[in-house]
XYZ file of N, CA, C and O in Angstrom:
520
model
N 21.098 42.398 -3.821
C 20.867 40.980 -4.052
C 19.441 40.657 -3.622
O 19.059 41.043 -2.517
N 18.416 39.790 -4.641
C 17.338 39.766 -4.106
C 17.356 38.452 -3.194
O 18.255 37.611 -3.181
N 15.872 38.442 -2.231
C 16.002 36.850 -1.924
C 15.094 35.900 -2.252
O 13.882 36.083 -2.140
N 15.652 34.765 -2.701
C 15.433 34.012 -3.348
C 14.124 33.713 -2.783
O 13.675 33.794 -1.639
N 13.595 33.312 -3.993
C 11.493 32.640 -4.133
C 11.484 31.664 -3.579
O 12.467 31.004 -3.917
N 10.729 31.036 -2.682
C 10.252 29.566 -2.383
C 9.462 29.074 -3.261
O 8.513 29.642 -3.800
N 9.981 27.614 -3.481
C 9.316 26.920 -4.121
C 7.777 26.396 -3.652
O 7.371 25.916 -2.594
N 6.981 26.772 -5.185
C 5.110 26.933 -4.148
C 5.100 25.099 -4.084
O 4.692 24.449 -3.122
N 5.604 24.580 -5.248
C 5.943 23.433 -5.154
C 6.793 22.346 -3.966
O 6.711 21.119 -3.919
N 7.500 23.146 -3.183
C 8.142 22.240 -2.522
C 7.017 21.862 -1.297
O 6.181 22.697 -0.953
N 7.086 20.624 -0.731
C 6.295 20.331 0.701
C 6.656 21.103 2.334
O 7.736 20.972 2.909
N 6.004 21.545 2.628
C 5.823 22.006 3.911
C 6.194 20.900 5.107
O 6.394 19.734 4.764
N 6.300 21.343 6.762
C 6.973 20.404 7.330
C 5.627 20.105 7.918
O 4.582 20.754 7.856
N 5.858 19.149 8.411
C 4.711 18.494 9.228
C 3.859 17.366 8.934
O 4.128 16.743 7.907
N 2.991 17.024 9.561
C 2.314 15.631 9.445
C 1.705 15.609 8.054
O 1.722 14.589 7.366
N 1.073 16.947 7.586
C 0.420 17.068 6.606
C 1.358 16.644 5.143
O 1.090 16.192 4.030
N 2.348 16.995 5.736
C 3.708 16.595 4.440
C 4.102 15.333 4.637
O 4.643 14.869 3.633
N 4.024 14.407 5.782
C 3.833 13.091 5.303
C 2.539 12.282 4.669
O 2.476 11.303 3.926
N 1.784 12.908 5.129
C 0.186 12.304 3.863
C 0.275 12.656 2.814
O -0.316 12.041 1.926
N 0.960 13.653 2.563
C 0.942 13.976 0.825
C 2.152 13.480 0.391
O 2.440 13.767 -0.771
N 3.310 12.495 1.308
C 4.234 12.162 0.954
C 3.626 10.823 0.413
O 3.886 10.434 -0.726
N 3.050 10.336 1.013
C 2.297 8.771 1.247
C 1.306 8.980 0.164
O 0.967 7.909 -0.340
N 0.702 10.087 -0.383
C -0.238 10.114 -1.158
C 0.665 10.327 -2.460
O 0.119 9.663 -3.341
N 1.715 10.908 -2.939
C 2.567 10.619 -3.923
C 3.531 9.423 -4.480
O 4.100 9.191 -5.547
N 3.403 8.683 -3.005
C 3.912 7.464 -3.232
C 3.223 6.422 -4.088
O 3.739 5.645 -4.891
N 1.695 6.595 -3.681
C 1.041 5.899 -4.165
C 0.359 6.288 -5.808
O -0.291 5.649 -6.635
N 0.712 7.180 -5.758
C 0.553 7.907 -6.933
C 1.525 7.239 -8.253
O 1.414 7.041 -9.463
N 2.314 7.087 -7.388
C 3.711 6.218 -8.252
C 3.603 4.941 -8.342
O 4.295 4.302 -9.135
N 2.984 4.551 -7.781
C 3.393 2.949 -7.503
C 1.750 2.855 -8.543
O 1.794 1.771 -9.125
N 0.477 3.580 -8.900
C -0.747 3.067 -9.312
C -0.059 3.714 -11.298
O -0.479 3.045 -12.241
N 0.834 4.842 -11.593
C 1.656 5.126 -12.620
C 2.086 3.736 -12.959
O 1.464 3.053 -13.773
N 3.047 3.363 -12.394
C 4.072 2.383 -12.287
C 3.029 0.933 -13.174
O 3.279 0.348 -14.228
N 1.989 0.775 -12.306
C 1.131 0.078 -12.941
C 0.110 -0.344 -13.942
O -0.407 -1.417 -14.253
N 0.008 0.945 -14.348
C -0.489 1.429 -15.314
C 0.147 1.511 -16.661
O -0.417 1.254 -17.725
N 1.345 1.884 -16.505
C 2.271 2.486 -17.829
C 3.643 1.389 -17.928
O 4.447 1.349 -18.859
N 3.650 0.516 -16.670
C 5.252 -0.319 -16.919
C 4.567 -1.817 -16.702
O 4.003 -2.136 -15.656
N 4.664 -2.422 -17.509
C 4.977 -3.876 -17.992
C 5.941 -4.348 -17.491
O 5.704 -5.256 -16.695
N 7.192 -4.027 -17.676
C 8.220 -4.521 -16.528
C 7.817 -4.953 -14.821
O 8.092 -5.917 -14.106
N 6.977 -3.605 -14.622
C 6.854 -3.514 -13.355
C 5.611 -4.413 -12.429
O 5.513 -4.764 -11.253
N 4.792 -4.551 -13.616
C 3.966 -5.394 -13.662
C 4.539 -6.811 -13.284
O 4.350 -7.338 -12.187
N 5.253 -7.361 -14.306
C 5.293 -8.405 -14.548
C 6.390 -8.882 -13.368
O 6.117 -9.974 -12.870
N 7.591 -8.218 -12.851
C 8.029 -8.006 -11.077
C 7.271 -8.406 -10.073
O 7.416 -9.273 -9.212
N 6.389 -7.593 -10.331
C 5.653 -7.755 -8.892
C 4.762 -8.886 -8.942
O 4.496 -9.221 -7.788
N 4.285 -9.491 -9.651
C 3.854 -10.939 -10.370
C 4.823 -11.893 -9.925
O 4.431 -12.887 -9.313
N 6.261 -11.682 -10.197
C 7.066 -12.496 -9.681
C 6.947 -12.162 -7.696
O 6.700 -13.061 -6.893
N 7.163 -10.872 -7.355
C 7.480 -10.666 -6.303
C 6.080 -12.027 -5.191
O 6.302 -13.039 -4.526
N 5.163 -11.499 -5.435
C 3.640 -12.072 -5.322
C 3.851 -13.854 -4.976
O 3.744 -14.573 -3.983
N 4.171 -14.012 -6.278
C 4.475 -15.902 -6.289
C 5.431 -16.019 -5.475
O 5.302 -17.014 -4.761
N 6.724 -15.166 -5.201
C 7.682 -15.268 -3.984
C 7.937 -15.283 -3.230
O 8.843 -15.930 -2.705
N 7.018 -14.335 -2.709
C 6.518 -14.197 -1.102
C 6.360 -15.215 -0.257
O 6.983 -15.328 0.798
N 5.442 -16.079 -0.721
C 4.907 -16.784 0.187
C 5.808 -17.837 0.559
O 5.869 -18.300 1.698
N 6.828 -18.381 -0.863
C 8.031 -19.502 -0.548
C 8.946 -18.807 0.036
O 9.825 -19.565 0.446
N 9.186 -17.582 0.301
C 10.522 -16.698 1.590
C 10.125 -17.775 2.649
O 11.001 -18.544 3.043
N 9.321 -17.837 2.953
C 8.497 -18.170 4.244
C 8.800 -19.833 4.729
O 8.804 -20.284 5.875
N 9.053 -20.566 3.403
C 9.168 -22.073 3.531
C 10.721 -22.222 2.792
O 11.241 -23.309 3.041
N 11.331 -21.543 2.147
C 12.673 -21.313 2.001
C 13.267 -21.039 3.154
O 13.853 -21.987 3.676
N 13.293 -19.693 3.879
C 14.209 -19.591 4.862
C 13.587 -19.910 6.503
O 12.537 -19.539 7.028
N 14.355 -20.484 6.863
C 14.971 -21.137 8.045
C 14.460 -20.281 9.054
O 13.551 -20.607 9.818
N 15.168 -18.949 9.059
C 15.272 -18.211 10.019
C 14.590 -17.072 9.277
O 14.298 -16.968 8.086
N 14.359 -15.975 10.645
C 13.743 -15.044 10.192
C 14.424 -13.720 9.445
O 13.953 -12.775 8.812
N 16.111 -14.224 9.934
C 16.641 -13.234 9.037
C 17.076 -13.584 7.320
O 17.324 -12.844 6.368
N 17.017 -15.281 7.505
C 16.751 -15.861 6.164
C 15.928 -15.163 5.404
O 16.269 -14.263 4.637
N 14.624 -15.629 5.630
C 13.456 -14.818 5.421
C 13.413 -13.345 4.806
O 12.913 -13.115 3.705
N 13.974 -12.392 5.605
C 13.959 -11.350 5.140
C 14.857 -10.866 4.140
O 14.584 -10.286 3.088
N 15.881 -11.160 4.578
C 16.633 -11.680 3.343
C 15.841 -12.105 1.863
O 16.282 -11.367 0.981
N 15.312 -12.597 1.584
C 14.662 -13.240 0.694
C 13.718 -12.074 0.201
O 13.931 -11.447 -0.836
N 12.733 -11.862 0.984
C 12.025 -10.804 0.919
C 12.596 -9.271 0.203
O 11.991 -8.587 -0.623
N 14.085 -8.977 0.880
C 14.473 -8.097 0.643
C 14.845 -7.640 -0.484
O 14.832 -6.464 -0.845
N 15.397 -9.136 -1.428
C 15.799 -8.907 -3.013
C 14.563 -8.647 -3.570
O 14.338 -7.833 -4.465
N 13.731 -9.402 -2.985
C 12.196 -8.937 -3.845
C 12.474 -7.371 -3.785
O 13.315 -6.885 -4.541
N 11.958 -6.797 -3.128
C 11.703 -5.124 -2.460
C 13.142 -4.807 -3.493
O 12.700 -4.061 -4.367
N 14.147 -4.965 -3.679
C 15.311 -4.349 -4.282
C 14.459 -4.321 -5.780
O 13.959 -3.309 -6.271
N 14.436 -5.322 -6.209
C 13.737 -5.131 -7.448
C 12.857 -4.166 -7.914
O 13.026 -3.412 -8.872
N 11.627 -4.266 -6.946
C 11.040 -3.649 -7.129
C 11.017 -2.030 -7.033
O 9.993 -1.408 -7.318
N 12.043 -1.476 -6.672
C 12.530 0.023 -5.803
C 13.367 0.072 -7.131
O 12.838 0.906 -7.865
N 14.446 -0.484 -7.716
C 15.170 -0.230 -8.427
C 14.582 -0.116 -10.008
O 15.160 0.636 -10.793
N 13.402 -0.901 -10.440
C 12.631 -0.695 -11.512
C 11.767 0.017 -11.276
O 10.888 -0.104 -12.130
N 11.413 1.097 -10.158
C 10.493 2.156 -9.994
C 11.888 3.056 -10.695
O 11.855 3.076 -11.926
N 12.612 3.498 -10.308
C 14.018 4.440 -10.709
C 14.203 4.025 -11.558
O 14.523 5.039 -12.178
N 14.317 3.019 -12.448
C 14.725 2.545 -13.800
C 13.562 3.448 -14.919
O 13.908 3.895 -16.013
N 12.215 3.563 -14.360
C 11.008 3.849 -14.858
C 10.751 5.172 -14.981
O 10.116 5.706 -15.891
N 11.588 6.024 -13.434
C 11.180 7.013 -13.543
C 12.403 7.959 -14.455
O 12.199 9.173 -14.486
N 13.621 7.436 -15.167
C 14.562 7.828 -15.495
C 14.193 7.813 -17.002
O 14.443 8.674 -17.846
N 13.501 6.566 -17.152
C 13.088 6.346 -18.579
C 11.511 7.500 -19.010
O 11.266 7.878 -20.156
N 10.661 7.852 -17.773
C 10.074 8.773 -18.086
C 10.312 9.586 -18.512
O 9.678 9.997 -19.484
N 11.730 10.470 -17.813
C 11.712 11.973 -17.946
C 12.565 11.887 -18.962
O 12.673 12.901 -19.650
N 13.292 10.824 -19.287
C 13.947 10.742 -20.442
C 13.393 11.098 -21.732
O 13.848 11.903 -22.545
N 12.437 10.448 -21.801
C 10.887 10.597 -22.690
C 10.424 12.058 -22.984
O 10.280 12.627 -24.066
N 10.263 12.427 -21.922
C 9.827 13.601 -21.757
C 10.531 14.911 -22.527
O 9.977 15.845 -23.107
N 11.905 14.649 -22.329
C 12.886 15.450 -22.687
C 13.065 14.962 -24.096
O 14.049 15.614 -24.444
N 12.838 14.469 -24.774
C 12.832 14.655 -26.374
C 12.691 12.670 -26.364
O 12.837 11.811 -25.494
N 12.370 12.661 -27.705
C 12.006 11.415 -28.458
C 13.131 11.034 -29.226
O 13.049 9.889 -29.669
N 14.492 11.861 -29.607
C 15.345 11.859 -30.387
C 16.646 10.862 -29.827
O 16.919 10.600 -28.656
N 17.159 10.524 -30.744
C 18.145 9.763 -30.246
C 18.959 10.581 -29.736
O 19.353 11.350 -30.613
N 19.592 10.884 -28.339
C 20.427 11.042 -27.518
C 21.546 10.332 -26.928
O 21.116 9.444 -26.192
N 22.884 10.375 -26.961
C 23.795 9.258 -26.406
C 23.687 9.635 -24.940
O 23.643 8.732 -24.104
N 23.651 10.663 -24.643
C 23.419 10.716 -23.248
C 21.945 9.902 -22.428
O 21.958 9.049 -21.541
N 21.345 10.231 -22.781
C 20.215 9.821 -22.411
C 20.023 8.364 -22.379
O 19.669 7.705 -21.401
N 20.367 7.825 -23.860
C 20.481 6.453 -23.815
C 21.498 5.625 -23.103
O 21.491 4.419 -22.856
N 22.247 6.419 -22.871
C 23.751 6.041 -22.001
C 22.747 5.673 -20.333
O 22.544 4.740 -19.557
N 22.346 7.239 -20.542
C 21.295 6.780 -18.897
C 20.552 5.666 -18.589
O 20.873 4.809 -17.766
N 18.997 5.702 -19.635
C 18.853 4.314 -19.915
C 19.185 2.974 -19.541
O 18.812 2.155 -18.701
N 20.248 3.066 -20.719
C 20.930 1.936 -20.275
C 21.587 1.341 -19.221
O 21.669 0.114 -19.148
N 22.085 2.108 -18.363
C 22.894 2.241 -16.589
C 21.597 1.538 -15.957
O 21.631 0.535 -15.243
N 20.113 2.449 -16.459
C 19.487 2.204 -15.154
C 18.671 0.453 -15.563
O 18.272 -0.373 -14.742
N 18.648 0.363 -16.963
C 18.831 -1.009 -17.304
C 19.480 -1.936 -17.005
O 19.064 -3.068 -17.254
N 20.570 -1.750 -16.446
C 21.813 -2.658 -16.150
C 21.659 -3.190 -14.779
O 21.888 -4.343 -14.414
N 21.162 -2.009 -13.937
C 20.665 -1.587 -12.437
C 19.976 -3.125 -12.355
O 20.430 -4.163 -11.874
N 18.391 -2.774 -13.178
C 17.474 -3.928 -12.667
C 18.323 -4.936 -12.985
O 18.614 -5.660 -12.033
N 18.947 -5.282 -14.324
C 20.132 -7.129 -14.697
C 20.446 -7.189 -13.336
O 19.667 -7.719 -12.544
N 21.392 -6.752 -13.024
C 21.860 -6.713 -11.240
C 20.656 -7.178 -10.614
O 20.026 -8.185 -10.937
N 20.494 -6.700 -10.072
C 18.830 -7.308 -9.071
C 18.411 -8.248 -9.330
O 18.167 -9.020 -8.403
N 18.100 -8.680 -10.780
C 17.190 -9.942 -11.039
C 18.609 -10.879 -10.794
O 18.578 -11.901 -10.109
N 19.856 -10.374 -11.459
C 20.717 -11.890 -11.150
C 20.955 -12.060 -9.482
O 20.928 -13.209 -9.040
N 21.184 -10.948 -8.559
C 20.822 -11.297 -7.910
C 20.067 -11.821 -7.106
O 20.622 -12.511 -6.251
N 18.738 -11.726 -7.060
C 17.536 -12.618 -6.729
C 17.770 -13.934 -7.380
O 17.853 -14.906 -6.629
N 17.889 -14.116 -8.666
C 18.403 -15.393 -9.129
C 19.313 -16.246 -7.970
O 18.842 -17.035 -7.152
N 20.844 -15.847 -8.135
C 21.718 -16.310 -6.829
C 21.189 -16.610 -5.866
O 21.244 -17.774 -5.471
N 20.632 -15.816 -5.313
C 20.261 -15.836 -3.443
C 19.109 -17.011 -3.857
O 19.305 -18.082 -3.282
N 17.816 -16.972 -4.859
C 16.734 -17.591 -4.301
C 17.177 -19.244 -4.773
O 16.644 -20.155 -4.140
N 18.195 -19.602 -5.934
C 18.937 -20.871 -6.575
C 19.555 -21.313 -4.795
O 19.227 -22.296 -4.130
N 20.498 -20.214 -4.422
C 20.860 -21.001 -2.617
C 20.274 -21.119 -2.215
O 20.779 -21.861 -1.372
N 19.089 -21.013 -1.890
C 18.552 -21.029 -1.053
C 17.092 -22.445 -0.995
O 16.549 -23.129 -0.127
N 17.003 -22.268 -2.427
C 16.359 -23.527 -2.657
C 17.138 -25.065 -2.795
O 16.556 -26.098 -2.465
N 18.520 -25.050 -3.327
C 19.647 -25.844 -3.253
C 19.538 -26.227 -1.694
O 19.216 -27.332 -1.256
N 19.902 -24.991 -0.885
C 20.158 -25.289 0.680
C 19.165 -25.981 1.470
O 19.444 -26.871 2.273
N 17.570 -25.400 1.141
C 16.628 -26.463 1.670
C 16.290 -27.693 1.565
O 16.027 -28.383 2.550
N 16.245 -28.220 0.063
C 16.353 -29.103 -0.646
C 17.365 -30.286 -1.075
O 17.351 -31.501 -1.272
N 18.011 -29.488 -1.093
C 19.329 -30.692 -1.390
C 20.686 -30.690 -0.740
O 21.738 -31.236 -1.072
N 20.381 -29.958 0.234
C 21.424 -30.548 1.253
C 21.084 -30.738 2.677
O 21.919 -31.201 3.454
């Protein structure tokens, strides 16, 4: 039995493997910006949102709260993006599988935005009008 190859690809342990973790992150997130319109246009929302978390909630766990659906969004249409990449990648052809995938991770972000919807509608109701 032979033993198995290491991957030249996989990261090494140590500090040096969190800078190149942090340096792939960002790698994704300047992709992300570049190639997704969706993701764009999120964080546009996220941006204008921010600052009313702050005069919306009460408390600081209000607050984060608030903050946090932002960040969901935005984490969940990075994975929506990167599913639809490799999807891409793997053929141009109509696939039910694939589009089946797609679509899940489509459904993913609906979720998120209705939620942010919910939470940020209470929350402006709650400051405001009651």
């Amino acid at each position: 039995m032979s033993t198995p190859q290491e991957n030249p690809f996989k990261s090494k342990p140590g500090f040096k493997r969190i800078l190149k973790a942090g340096q792939y992150s960002l790698q994704g997130i300047q992709a992300a910006l570049k190639y997704e319109a969706a993701f764009r246009q999120e964080l546009l929302l996220c941006i204008v949102l921010v600052p009313l978390a702050f005069i919306l909630g009460e408390t600081g766990f209000e607050r984060l709260f608030l903050l946090s659906t932002l960040f969901l969004v935005l984490i969940v249409e990075l994975i929506n993006s990167a599913i639809e990449a490799l999807a891409d990648r793997i053929t141009n052809d109509f696939d039910e599988y694939i589009g089946r995938a797609k679509d899940m991770a489509s459904a993913a972000i609906f979720f998120c935005l209705t939620l942010v919807t919910i939470t940020w509608v209470y929350f402006v109701i709650k400051r405001f009008f009651m």
